Amino acid sequence: MIHRVAAIVPAAGRSSRMDSPKPLLDAGGRTFLARILTTLSSGGADPSLVVVRDEDGPVASEARIHGGEVVVNPDPSPGPVSSLQAGIRALPEGISAILFSPVDHPLYSSATVEALIRGFRETGAPLVVPAFDGWRGHPVLFHSRLFPELLEDQLPEGARTVVRRYLDTRLQLPVNDPGILADIDTPEDYRKHFS
């Protein structure tokens, strides 16, 4: 049996620290969102759900152009975990795991996606995380048996609350991919990676 792995990309935030919608920022000739969706697809994730605030807005349009399936989160104020939860609720049947891919981490490689999916299929680990030089990054893979925990009302640290519960049983995969650590939240972060 081939375990089907989907991806969820939360893209419903206001990008208040960036002063511009992060999903639509330029990442070397493509938007952050286009780059992420292409990387996920070429790495083997299917489908990729992009969680947006407005199903008719420019982020939703960009998602559809690049093969993403749009899911609406009308109230993303609780943070990215609310978009993750909206994505989980919208998953088709038969999904064995998800890759959680924040839209402000656009620089990881398709080889990393392939490695995470392969590691999950080989081990069935509840949590698979990439690591570069010992530092954990994104995307993070969650087994479907963790979905009920990710849907809990009280997750004070968002998805990290669930990650912490499974650190002792995680599969941590070393990858030669510094992009897993590139968290681009502010104009200063952006200039550091795209100057």
Short mmCIF file of N, CA and C in Angstrom, two decimals:
data_model
loop_
_atom_site.label_atom_id
_atom_site.label_comp_id
_atom_site.label_asym_id
_atom_site.label_seq_id
_atom_site.Cartn_x
_atom_site.Cartn_y
_atom_site.Cartn_z
N MET A 1 0.84 -1.19 0.00
CA MET A 1 0.00 0.00 0.00
C MET A 1 0.88 1.25 0.00
N ILE A 2 0.61 2.15 -0.93
CA ILE A 2 1.34 3.42 -0.98
C ILE A 2 0.63 4.42 -0.09
N HIS A 3 1.35 4.93 0.87
CA HIS A 3 0.78 5.95 1.76
C HIS A 3 0.74 7.29 1.04
N ARG A 4 -0.43 7.87 0.96
CA ARG A 4 -0.60 9.14 0.25
C ARG A 4 -0.34 10.29 1.21
N VAL A 5 0.53 11.19 0.79
CA VAL A 5 0.93 12.33 1.63
C VAL A 5 0.47 13.62 0.96
N ALA A 6 -0.34 14.39 1.67
CA ALA A 6 -0.80 15.69 1.20
C ALA A 6 0.06 16.78 1.83
N ALA A 7 -0.17 18.01 1.40
CA ALA A 7 0.50 19.16 2.01
C ALA A 7 -0.54 20.21 2.34
N ILE A 8 -0.28 20.93 3.42
CA ILE A 8 -1.13 22.06 3.80
C ILE A 8 -0.23 23.29 3.94
N VAL A 9 -0.60 24.34 3.21
CA VAL A 9 0.16 25.58 3.21
C VAL A 9 -0.73 26.68 3.77
N PRO A 10 -0.53 27.10 5.02
CA PRO A 10 -1.33 28.20 5.56
C PRO A 10 -0.91 29.53 4.94
N ALA A 11 -1.87 30.20 4.29
CA ALA A 11 -1.55 31.46 3.60
C ALA A 11 -2.66 32.47 3.84
N ALA A 12 -3.23 32.45 5.04
CA ALA A 12 -4.37 33.33 5.34
C ALA A 12 -4.01 34.48 6.27
N GLY A 13 -2.74 34.57 6.66
CA GLY A 13 -2.35 35.62 7.59
C GLY A 13 -2.30 36.99 6.93
N ARG A 14 -2.14 38.01 7.76
CA ARG A 14 -2.12 39.38 7.26
C ARG A 14 -0.71 39.88 6.91
N SER A 15 0.31 39.07 7.17
CA SER A 15 1.70 39.46 6.87
C SER A 15 2.03 40.82 7.45
N SER A 16 1.58 41.07 8.69
CA SER A 16 1.70 42.41 9.28
C SER A 16 3.16 42.83 9.45
N ARG A 17 4.06 41.90 9.74
CA ARG A 17 5.46 42.27 9.93
C ARG A 17 6.17 42.54 8.60
N MET A 18 5.60 42.02 7.51
CA MET A 18 6.24 42.17 6.21
C MET A 18 5.72 43.38 5.45
N ASP A 19 4.52 43.86 5.77
CA ASP A 19 3.89 44.98 5.08
C ASP A 19 3.52 44.66 3.64
N SER A 20 3.52 43.39 3.28
CA SER A 20 3.14 42.95 1.94
C SER A 20 2.77 41.47 2.06
N PRO A 21 1.79 40.99 1.29
CA PRO A 21 1.39 39.58 1.44
C PRO A 21 2.54 38.62 1.15
N LYS A 22 2.94 37.86 2.15
CA LYS A 22 4.09 36.97 1.97
C LYS A 22 3.90 35.95 0.85
N PRO A 23 2.69 35.39 0.68
CA PRO A 23 2.56 34.39 -0.39
C PRO A 23 2.90 34.94 -1.78
N LEU A 24 2.78 36.26 -1.96
CA LEU A 24 2.97 36.85 -3.28
C LEU A 24 4.32 37.54 -3.44
N LEU A 25 5.17 37.48 -2.42
CA LEU A 25 6.52 38.05 -2.54
C LEU A 25 7.33 37.27 -3.56
N ASP A 26 8.27 37.97 -4.19
CA ASP A 26 9.12 37.34 -5.19
C ASP A 26 10.21 36.51 -4.53
N ALA A 27 10.32 35.26 -4.97
CA ALA A 27 11.35 34.35 -4.46
C ALA A 27 12.20 33.89 -5.63
N GLY A 28 12.92 34.82 -6.24
CA GLY A 28 13.80 34.46 -7.35
C GLY A 28 13.05 34.21 -8.65
N GLY A 29 12.11 35.08 -8.96
CA GLY A 29 11.38 34.96 -10.23
C GLY A 29 10.03 34.29 -10.12
N ARG A 30 9.73 33.73 -8.97
CA ARG A 30 8.41 33.14 -8.69
C ARG A 30 7.96 33.63 -7.33
N THR A 31 6.67 33.62 -7.10
CA THR A 31 6.20 33.99 -5.77
C THR A 31 6.57 32.92 -4.76
N PHE A 32 6.54 33.32 -3.48
CA PHE A 32 6.76 32.33 -2.42
C PHE A 32 5.82 31.14 -2.63
N LEU A 33 4.54 31.44 -2.86
CA LEU A 33 3.55 30.37 -2.97
C LEU A 33 3.80 29.49 -4.17
N ALA A 34 4.12 30.08 -5.32
CA ALA A 34 4.41 29.28 -6.51
C ALA A 34 5.60 28.37 -6.27
N ARG A 35 6.62 28.92 -5.63
CA ARG A 35 7.82 28.11 -5.38
C ARG A 35 7.51 26.94 -4.45
N ILE A 36 6.75 27.21 -3.40
CA ILE A 36 6.40 26.15 -2.45
C ILE A 36 5.58 25.06 -3.13
N LEU A 37 4.56 25.47 -3.89
CA LEU A 37 3.68 24.48 -4.53
C LEU A 37 4.44 23.63 -5.55
N THR A 38 5.33 24.25 -6.29
CA THR A 38 6.13 23.50 -7.26
C THR A 38 7.04 22.51 -6.54
N THR A 39 7.66 22.95 -5.46
CA THR A 39 8.56 22.08 -4.70
C THR A 39 7.80 20.90 -4.09
N LEU A 40 6.65 21.18 -3.51
CA LEU A 40 5.85 20.11 -2.91
C LEU A 40 5.43 19.08 -3.95
N SER A 41 4.95 19.57 -5.08
CA SER A 41 4.48 18.67 -6.13
C SER A 41 5.62 17.82 -6.68
N SER A 42 6.75 18.45 -6.98
CA SER A 42 7.86 17.69 -7.55
C SER A 42 8.47 16.75 -6.53
N GLY A 43 8.26 17.03 -5.24
CA GLY A 43 8.75 16.13 -4.20
C GLY A 43 7.82 14.98 -3.87
N GLY A 44 6.60 15.01 -4.43
CA GLY A 44 5.69 13.88 -4.25
C GLY A 44 4.47 14.12 -3.39
N ALA A 45 4.27 15.34 -2.90
CA ALA A 45 3.07 15.63 -2.10
C ALA A 45 1.88 15.84 -3.04
N ASP A 46 0.75 15.24 -2.69
CA ASP A 46 -0.46 15.38 -3.52
C ASP A 46 -1.68 14.97 -2.70
N PRO A 47 -2.67 15.87 -2.59
CA PRO A 47 -2.73 17.23 -3.12
C PRO A 47 -2.03 18.22 -2.19
N SER A 48 -1.91 19.47 -2.66
CA SER A 48 -1.44 20.56 -1.81
C SER A 48 -2.60 21.51 -1.58
N LEU A 49 -3.00 21.65 -0.32
CA LEU A 49 -4.09 22.54 0.05
C LEU A 49 -3.53 23.87 0.54
N VAL A 50 -3.99 24.95 -0.06
CA VAL A 50 -3.55 26.29 0.33
C VAL A 50 -4.72 26.95 1.06
N VAL A 51 -4.48 27.32 2.30
CA VAL A 51 -5.54 27.87 3.13
C VAL A 51 -5.45 29.39 3.08
N VAL A 52 -6.55 30.01 2.61
CA VAL A 52 -6.57 31.45 2.37
C VAL A 52 -7.71 32.09 3.15
N ARG A 53 -7.65 33.40 3.23
CA ARG A 53 -8.72 34.16 3.88
C ARG A 53 -9.89 34.41 2.92
N ASP A 54 -9.57 34.65 1.65
CA ASP A 54 -10.56 35.07 0.65
C ASP A 54 -10.44 34.16 -0.57
N GLU A 55 -11.47 33.38 -0.86
CA GLU A 55 -11.37 32.42 -1.96
C GLU A 55 -11.31 33.07 -3.33
N ASP A 56 -11.60 34.36 -3.41
CA ASP A 56 -11.54 35.06 -4.69
C ASP A 56 -10.38 36.06 -4.76
N GLY A 57 -9.53 36.06 -3.75
CA GLY A 57 -8.44 37.03 -3.70
C GLY A 57 -7.23 36.60 -4.51
N PRO A 58 -6.21 37.46 -4.54
CA PRO A 58 -5.02 37.17 -5.36
C PRO A 58 -4.21 35.97 -4.87
N VAL A 59 -4.22 35.70 -3.57
CA VAL A 59 -3.48 34.53 -3.07
C VAL A 59 -4.17 33.25 -3.55
N ALA A 60 -5.49 33.22 -3.48
CA ALA A 60 -6.23 32.06 -3.98
C ALA A 60 -5.99 31.86 -5.47
N SER A 61 -5.98 32.95 -6.23
CA SER A 61 -5.73 32.85 -7.67
C SER A 61 -4.34 32.28 -7.95
N GLU A 62 -3.35 32.76 -7.21
CA GLU A 62 -1.98 32.27 -7.37
C GLU A 62 -1.91 30.78 -7.02
N ALA A 63 -2.61 30.38 -5.98
CA ALA A 63 -2.62 28.97 -5.59
C ALA A 63 -3.18 28.10 -6.72
N ARG A 64 -4.30 28.51 -7.28
CA ARG A 64 -4.93 27.70 -8.34
C ARG A 64 -4.05 27.62 -9.59
N ILE A 65 -3.42 28.74 -9.93
CA ILE A 65 -2.55 28.75 -11.11
C ILE A 65 -1.45 27.71 -10.99
N HIS A 66 -0.97 27.50 -9.77
CA HIS A 66 0.17 26.60 -9.56
C HIS A 66 -0.23 25.25 -8.96
N GLY A 67 -1.48 24.87 -9.15
CA GLY A 67 -1.91 23.52 -8.81
C GLY A 67 -2.38 23.31 -7.39
N GLY A 68 -2.50 24.37 -6.62
CA GLY A 68 -2.98 24.22 -5.25
C GLY A 68 -4.50 24.15 -5.19
N GLU A 69 -5.01 23.45 -4.21
CA GLU A 69 -6.44 23.41 -3.94
C GLU A 69 -6.73 24.40 -2.82
N VAL A 70 -7.69 25.27 -3.05
CA VAL A 70 -7.95 26.37 -2.13
C VAL A 70 -8.94 25.96 -1.05
N VAL A 71 -8.59 26.28 0.19
CA VAL A 71 -9.45 26.08 1.35
C VAL A 71 -9.56 27.44 2.05
N VAL A 72 -10.75 27.80 2.47
CA VAL A 72 -10.96 29.10 3.11
C VAL A 72 -10.94 28.97 4.63
N ASN A 73 -10.18 29.85 5.27
CA ASN A 73 -10.20 30.00 6.72
C ASN A 73 -10.72 31.41 7.00
N PRO A 74 -12.01 31.55 7.30
CA PRO A 74 -12.59 32.89 7.45
C PRO A 74 -12.06 33.66 8.65
N ASP A 75 -11.50 32.95 9.64
CA ASP A 75 -10.98 33.64 10.83
C ASP A 75 -9.60 33.09 11.19
N PRO A 76 -8.55 33.61 10.53
CA PRO A 76 -7.21 33.12 10.83
C PRO A 76 -6.56 33.81 12.02
N SER A 77 -7.34 34.59 12.79
CA SER A 77 -6.75 35.35 13.89
C SER A 77 -6.05 34.48 14.93
N PRO A 78 -6.48 33.21 15.17
CA PRO A 78 -5.72 32.41 16.13
C PRO A 78 -4.31 32.04 15.66
N GLY A 79 -3.99 32.31 14.40
CA GLY A 79 -2.66 32.01 13.90
C GLY A 79 -2.66 30.86 12.92
N PRO A 80 -1.45 30.45 12.47
CA PRO A 80 -1.35 29.43 11.44
C PRO A 80 -2.02 28.10 11.81
N VAL A 81 -2.12 27.80 13.11
CA VAL A 81 -2.73 26.52 13.47
C VAL A 81 -4.19 26.47 13.05
N SER A 82 -4.87 27.62 13.03
CA SER A 82 -6.27 27.59 12.59
C SER A 82 -6.37 27.25 11.11
N SER A 83 -5.38 27.69 10.33
CA SER A 83 -5.36 27.32 8.91
C SER A 83 -4.97 25.86 8.73
N LEU A 84 -4.05 25.38 9.55
CA LEU A 84 -3.72 23.96 9.51
C LEU A 84 -4.96 23.13 9.80
N GLN A 85 -5.72 23.54 10.79
CA GLN A 85 -6.94 22.81 11.15
C GLN A 85 -7.97 22.85 10.02
N ALA A 86 -8.12 24.01 9.39
CA ALA A 86 -9.04 24.11 8.25
C ALA A 86 -8.60 23.18 7.13
N GLY A 87 -7.30 23.11 6.91
CA GLY A 87 -6.78 22.21 5.88
C GLY A 87 -7.03 20.75 6.20
N ILE A 88 -6.79 20.36 7.45
CA ILE A 88 -7.02 18.96 7.84
C ILE A 88 -8.48 18.60 7.63
N ARG A 89 -9.39 19.49 8.01
CA ARG A 89 -10.82 19.20 7.85
C ARG A 89 -11.22 19.06 6.38
N ALA A 90 -10.47 19.68 5.49
CA ALA A 90 -10.81 19.65 4.06
C ALA A 90 -10.09 18.54 3.29
N LEU A 91 -9.26 17.76 3.96
CA LEU A 91 -8.51 16.72 3.26
C LEU A 91 -9.44 15.67 2.65
N PRO A 92 -9.09 15.18 1.48
CA PRO A 92 -9.85 14.05 0.94
C PRO A 92 -9.57 12.78 1.74
N GLU A 93 -10.40 11.78 1.55
CA GLU A 93 -10.18 10.50 2.23
C GLU A 93 -8.92 9.83 1.70
N GLY A 94 -8.35 8.99 2.52
CA GLY A 94 -7.21 8.20 2.10
C GLY A 94 -5.85 8.86 2.26
N ILE A 95 -5.81 9.98 2.99
CA ILE A 95 -4.53 10.65 3.23
C ILE A 95 -3.88 10.04 4.47
N SER A 96 -2.63 9.62 4.33
CA SER A 96 -1.92 8.97 5.43
C SER A 96 -1.10 9.93 6.27
N ALA A 97 -0.76 11.09 5.70
CA ALA A 97 0.07 12.06 6.41
C ALA A 97 -0.03 13.39 5.69
N ILE A 98 0.38 14.44 6.39
CA ILE A 98 0.46 15.76 5.77
C ILE A 98 1.84 16.36 6.01
N LEU A 99 2.25 17.16 5.05
CA LEU A 99 3.40 18.05 5.21
C LEU A 99 2.85 19.43 5.54
N PHE A 100 3.24 19.96 6.68
CA PHE A 100 2.83 21.29 7.10
C PHE A 100 3.90 22.26 6.64
N SER A 101 3.53 23.15 5.71
CA SER A 101 4.51 24.00 5.05
C SER A 101 4.14 25.46 5.18
N PRO A 102 4.60 26.17 6.22
CA PRO A 102 4.30 27.59 6.36
C PRO A 102 4.76 28.38 5.13
N VAL A 103 3.97 29.36 4.74
CA VAL A 103 4.25 30.10 3.51
C VAL A 103 5.48 30.99 3.64
N ASP A 104 5.94 31.23 4.86
CA ASP A 104 7.15 32.05 5.03
C ASP A 104 8.43 31.22 5.04
N HIS A 105 8.32 29.94 4.64
CA HIS A 105 9.50 29.06 4.47
C HIS A 105 9.53 28.56 3.02
N PRO A 106 9.91 29.42 2.06
CA PRO A 106 9.79 29.02 0.66
C PRO A 106 11.03 28.38 0.03
N LEU A 107 12.10 28.18 0.80
CA LEU A 107 13.38 27.87 0.17
C LEU A 107 13.84 26.42 0.30
N TYR A 108 13.06 25.55 0.90
CA TYR A 108 13.48 24.15 0.99
C TYR A 108 13.36 23.49 -0.39
N SER A 109 14.00 22.33 -0.53
CA SER A 109 14.10 21.70 -1.84
C SER A 109 13.13 20.53 -1.99
N SER A 110 12.89 20.15 -3.23
CA SER A 110 12.04 18.98 -3.50
C SER A 110 12.71 17.71 -2.98
N ALA A 111 14.05 17.68 -2.95
CA ALA A 111 14.74 16.51 -2.40
C ALA A 111 14.41 16.32 -0.93
N THR A 112 14.23 17.42 -0.21
CA THR A 112 13.84 17.33 1.20
C THR A 112 12.43 16.76 1.32
N VAL A 113 11.52 17.22 0.47
CA VAL A 113 10.16 16.68 0.47
C VAL A 113 10.19 15.18 0.20
N GLU A 114 10.94 14.78 -0.81
CA GLU A 114 11.06 13.35 -1.13
C GLU A 114 11.59 12.56 0.06
N ALA A 115 12.61 13.10 0.73
CA ALA A 115 13.22 12.40 1.86
C ALA A 115 12.22 12.24 3.02
N LEU A 116 11.45 13.28 3.29
CA LEU A 116 10.46 13.21 4.37
C LEU A 116 9.40 12.16 4.06
N ILE A 117 8.91 12.17 2.84
CA ILE A 117 7.87 11.19 2.46
C ILE A 117 8.44 9.78 2.49
N ARG A 118 9.63 9.60 1.97
CA ARG A 118 10.26 8.28 1.98
C ARG A 118 10.49 7.80 3.41
N GLY A 119 10.96 8.70 4.28
CA GLY A 119 11.18 8.32 5.67
C GLY A 119 9.89 7.91 6.35
N PHE A 120 8.82 8.62 6.06
CA PHE A 120 7.52 8.27 6.63
C PHE A 120 7.06 6.91 6.11
N ARG A 121 7.17 6.69 4.82
CA ARG A 121 6.70 5.42 4.24
C ARG A 121 7.50 4.24 4.75
N GLU A 122 8.77 4.46 5.03
CA GLU A 122 9.63 3.35 5.48
C GLU A 122 9.45 3.04 6.96
N THR A 123 9.09 4.05 7.76
CA THR A 123 9.07 3.86 9.22
C THR A 123 7.69 3.99 9.85
N GLY A 124 6.78 4.73 9.20
CA GLY A 124 5.48 4.99 9.83
C GLY A 124 5.58 5.87 11.05
N ALA A 125 6.67 6.64 11.16
CA ALA A 125 6.86 7.50 12.33
C ALA A 125 5.72 8.51 12.45
N PRO A 126 5.31 8.84 13.68
CA PRO A 126 4.22 9.80 13.84
C PRO A 126 4.59 11.21 13.41
N LEU A 127 5.88 11.52 13.47
CA LEU A 127 6.37 12.86 13.18
C LEU A 127 7.71 12.72 12.46
N VAL A 128 7.83 13.39 11.31
CA VAL A 128 9.10 13.36 10.58
C VAL A 128 9.52 14.81 10.35
N VAL A 129 10.72 15.13 10.80
CA VAL A 129 11.21 16.51 10.70
C VAL A 129 12.57 16.53 10.01
N PRO A 130 12.79 17.54 9.16
CA PRO A 130 14.11 17.67 8.56
C PRO A 130 15.04 18.45 9.49
N ALA A 131 16.31 18.18 9.39
CA ALA A 131 17.30 18.90 10.21
C ALA A 131 18.52 19.22 9.36
N PHE A 132 19.01 20.44 9.52
CA PHE A 132 20.23 20.87 8.86
C PHE A 132 21.21 21.33 9.93
N ASP A 133 22.38 20.71 9.96
CA ASP A 133 23.37 21.00 11.00
C ASP A 133 22.77 20.87 12.40
N GLY A 134 21.85 19.92 12.56
CA GLY A 134 21.24 19.66 13.86
C GLY A 134 20.05 20.53 14.20
N TRP A 135 19.73 21.51 13.35
CA TRP A 135 18.60 22.40 13.61
C TRP A 135 17.37 21.94 12.84
N ARG A 136 16.26 21.78 13.56
CA ARG A 136 15.01 21.35 12.91
C ARG A 136 14.39 22.49 12.13
N GLY A 137 13.73 22.14 11.01
CA GLY A 137 13.10 23.16 10.18
C GLY A 137 11.78 22.69 9.59
N HIS A 138 11.41 23.29 8.46
CA HIS A 138 10.15 22.99 7.77
C HIS A 138 10.45 22.54 6.35
N PRO A 139 9.51 21.76 5.79
CA PRO A 139 8.20 21.34 6.30
C PRO A 139 8.31 20.19 7.29
N VAL A 140 7.25 20.04 8.09
CA VAL A 140 7.16 18.96 9.07
C VAL A 140 6.06 18.01 8.62
N LEU A 141 6.32 16.72 8.74
CA LEU A 141 5.33 15.72 8.35
C LEU A 141 4.64 15.14 9.58
N PHE A 142 3.30 15.15 9.56
CA PHE A 142 2.49 14.58 10.63
C PHE A 142 1.73 13.36 10.11
N HIS A 143 1.84 12.25 10.81
CA HIS A 143 1.04 11.06 10.52
C HIS A 143 -0.43 11.37 10.75
N SER A 144 -1.30 10.73 9.99
CA SER A 144 -2.75 11.00 10.13
C SER A 144 -3.28 10.67 11.52
N ARG A 145 -2.59 9.79 12.24
CA ARG A 145 -3.09 9.48 13.58
C ARG A 145 -2.92 10.65 14.55
N LEU A 146 -2.15 11.67 14.13
CA LEU A 146 -2.01 12.88 14.96
C LEU A 146 -3.04 13.94 14.62
N PHE A 147 -3.84 13.72 13.58
CA PHE A 147 -4.82 14.74 13.18
C PHE A 147 -5.76 15.12 14.32
N PRO A 148 -6.29 14.14 15.10
CA PRO A 148 -7.17 14.55 16.20
C PRO A 148 -6.49 15.49 17.19
N GLU A 149 -5.21 15.28 17.44
CA GLU A 149 -4.50 16.17 18.36
C GLU A 149 -4.27 17.54 17.74
N LEU A 150 -4.01 17.57 16.44
CA LEU A 150 -3.83 18.86 15.77
C LEU A 150 -5.13 19.64 15.69
N LEU A 151 -6.25 18.96 15.83
CA LEU A 151 -7.57 19.62 15.79
C LEU A 151 -8.07 20.03 17.17
N GLU A 152 -7.27 19.80 18.21
CA GLU A 152 -7.69 20.18 19.55
C GLU A 152 -7.88 21.69 19.66
N ASP A 153 -8.79 22.10 20.53
CA ASP A 153 -9.06 23.52 20.73
C ASP A 153 -7.90 24.24 21.42
N GLN A 154 -7.29 23.57 22.37
CA GLN A 154 -6.24 24.22 23.17
C GLN A 154 -4.86 23.76 22.71
N LEU A 155 -4.25 24.55 21.84
CA LEU A 155 -2.89 24.29 21.39
C LEU A 155 -2.11 25.61 21.60
N PRO A 156 -1.63 25.84 22.82
CA PRO A 156 -1.05 27.15 23.14
C PRO A 156 0.12 27.55 22.27
N GLU A 157 0.86 26.58 21.74
CA GLU A 157 1.98 26.90 20.84
C GLU A 157 1.67 26.47 19.41
N GLY A 158 0.38 26.37 19.08
CA GLY A 158 0.01 25.94 17.74
C GLY A 158 0.45 24.50 17.50
N ALA A 159 0.84 24.21 16.25
CA ALA A 159 1.26 22.85 15.90
C ALA A 159 2.47 22.41 16.71
N ARG A 160 3.28 23.38 17.16
CA ARG A 160 4.46 23.03 17.96
C ARG A 160 4.07 22.31 19.25
N THR A 161 2.87 22.58 19.76
CA THR A 161 2.39 21.87 20.95
C THR A 161 2.38 20.37 20.70
N VAL A 162 1.91 19.97 19.53
CA VAL A 162 1.85 18.55 19.19
C VAL A 162 3.25 18.03 18.86
N VAL A 163 4.04 18.83 18.17
CA VAL A 163 5.41 18.42 17.86
C VAL A 163 6.15 18.05 19.15
N ARG A 164 6.00 18.88 20.19
CA ARG A 164 6.73 18.63 21.44
C ARG A 164 6.32 17.31 22.08
N ARG A 165 5.08 16.91 21.90
CA ARG A 165 4.61 15.64 22.48
C ARG A 165 5.32 14.44 21.87
N TYR A 166 5.81 14.60 20.64
CA TYR A 166 6.34 13.44 19.91
C TYR A 166 7.83 13.55 19.61
N LEU A 167 8.51 14.46 20.29
CA LEU A 167 9.94 14.61 20.02
C LEU A 167 10.72 13.33 20.31
N ASP A 168 10.28 12.56 21.31
CA ASP A 168 11.01 11.33 21.66
C ASP A 168 10.81 10.22 20.63
N THR A 169 9.73 10.29 19.84
CA THR A 169 9.46 9.23 18.86
C THR A 169 9.54 9.74 17.43
N ARG A 170 10.04 10.95 17.25
CA ARG A 170 10.12 11.51 15.91
C ARG A 170 11.20 10.81 15.10
N LEU A 171 11.05 10.91 13.79
CA LEU A 171 12.14 10.59 12.88
C LEU A 171 12.73 11.92 12.44
N GLN A 172 13.96 12.16 12.85
CA GLN A 172 14.63 13.40 12.47
C GLN A 172 15.61 13.08 11.34
N LEU A 173 15.35 13.66 10.17
CA LEU A 173 16.13 13.35 8.98
C LEU A 173 17.15 14.44 8.70
N PRO A 174 18.44 14.12 8.74
CA PRO A 174 19.44 15.10 8.32
C PRO A 174 19.32 15.34 6.81
N VAL A 175 19.25 16.60 6.43
CA VAL A 175 19.18 16.95 5.01
C VAL A 175 20.22 18.03 4.71
N ASN A 176 20.74 17.99 3.51
CA ASN A 176 21.71 19.01 3.09
C ASN A 176 20.95 20.15 2.44
N ASP A 177 20.16 20.84 3.26
CA ASP A 177 19.22 21.83 2.73
C ASP A 177 19.03 22.96 3.74
N PRO A 178 19.87 24.00 3.66
CA PRO A 178 19.70 25.12 4.60
C PRO A 178 18.37 25.83 4.43
N GLY A 179 17.69 25.61 3.30
CA GLY A 179 16.40 26.25 3.08
C GLY A 179 15.34 25.88 4.10
N ILE A 180 15.51 24.74 4.77
CA ILE A 180 14.50 24.34 5.77
C ILE A 180 14.49 25.30 6.96
N LEU A 181 15.58 26.06 7.12
CA LEU A 181 15.69 26.97 8.26
C LEU A 181 15.32 28.41 7.91
N ALA A 182 15.07 28.68 6.63
CA ALA A 182 14.85 30.06 6.17
C ALA A 182 13.43 30.50 6.48
N ASP A 183 13.26 31.21 7.59
CA ASP A 183 11.97 31.72 8.04
C ASP A 183 11.93 33.21 7.72
N ILE A 184 11.15 33.58 6.72
CA ILE A 184 11.19 34.95 6.20
C ILE A 184 9.93 35.70 6.66
N ASP A 185 10.08 36.40 7.77
CA ASP A 185 8.95 37.07 8.41
C ASP A 185 8.95 38.58 8.28
N THR A 186 10.13 39.16 8.09
CA THR A 186 10.27 40.61 8.13
C THR A 186 11.01 41.09 6.88
N PRO A 187 10.95 42.40 6.59
CA PRO A 187 11.74 42.91 5.47
C PRO A 187 13.23 42.63 5.62
N GLU A 188 13.71 42.62 6.86
CA GLU A 188 15.13 42.33 7.08
C GLU A 188 15.44 40.88 6.69
N ASP A 189 14.55 39.95 7.08
CA ASP A 189 14.73 38.55 6.68
C ASP A 189 14.75 38.43 5.16
N TYR A 190 13.82 39.15 4.53
CA TYR A 190 13.70 39.07 3.08
C TYR A 190 14.98 39.55 2.40
N ARG A 191 15.50 40.67 2.85
CA ARG A 191 16.72 41.21 2.25
C ARG A 191 17.90 40.26 2.44
N LYS A 192 17.93 39.58 3.56
CA LYS A 192 19.03 38.64 3.82
C LYS A 192 19.06 37.52 2.80
N HIS A 193 17.89 37.07 2.37
CA HIS A 193 17.82 35.94 1.44
C HIS A 193 17.70 36.35 -0.01
N PHE A 194 17.21 37.57 -0.25
CA PHE A 194 16.94 37.97 -1.64
C PHE A 194 17.51 39.35 -1.95
N SER A 195 18.68 39.65 -1.45
CA SER A 195 19.27 40.97 -1.71
C SER A 195 20.07 40.93 -3.00
#
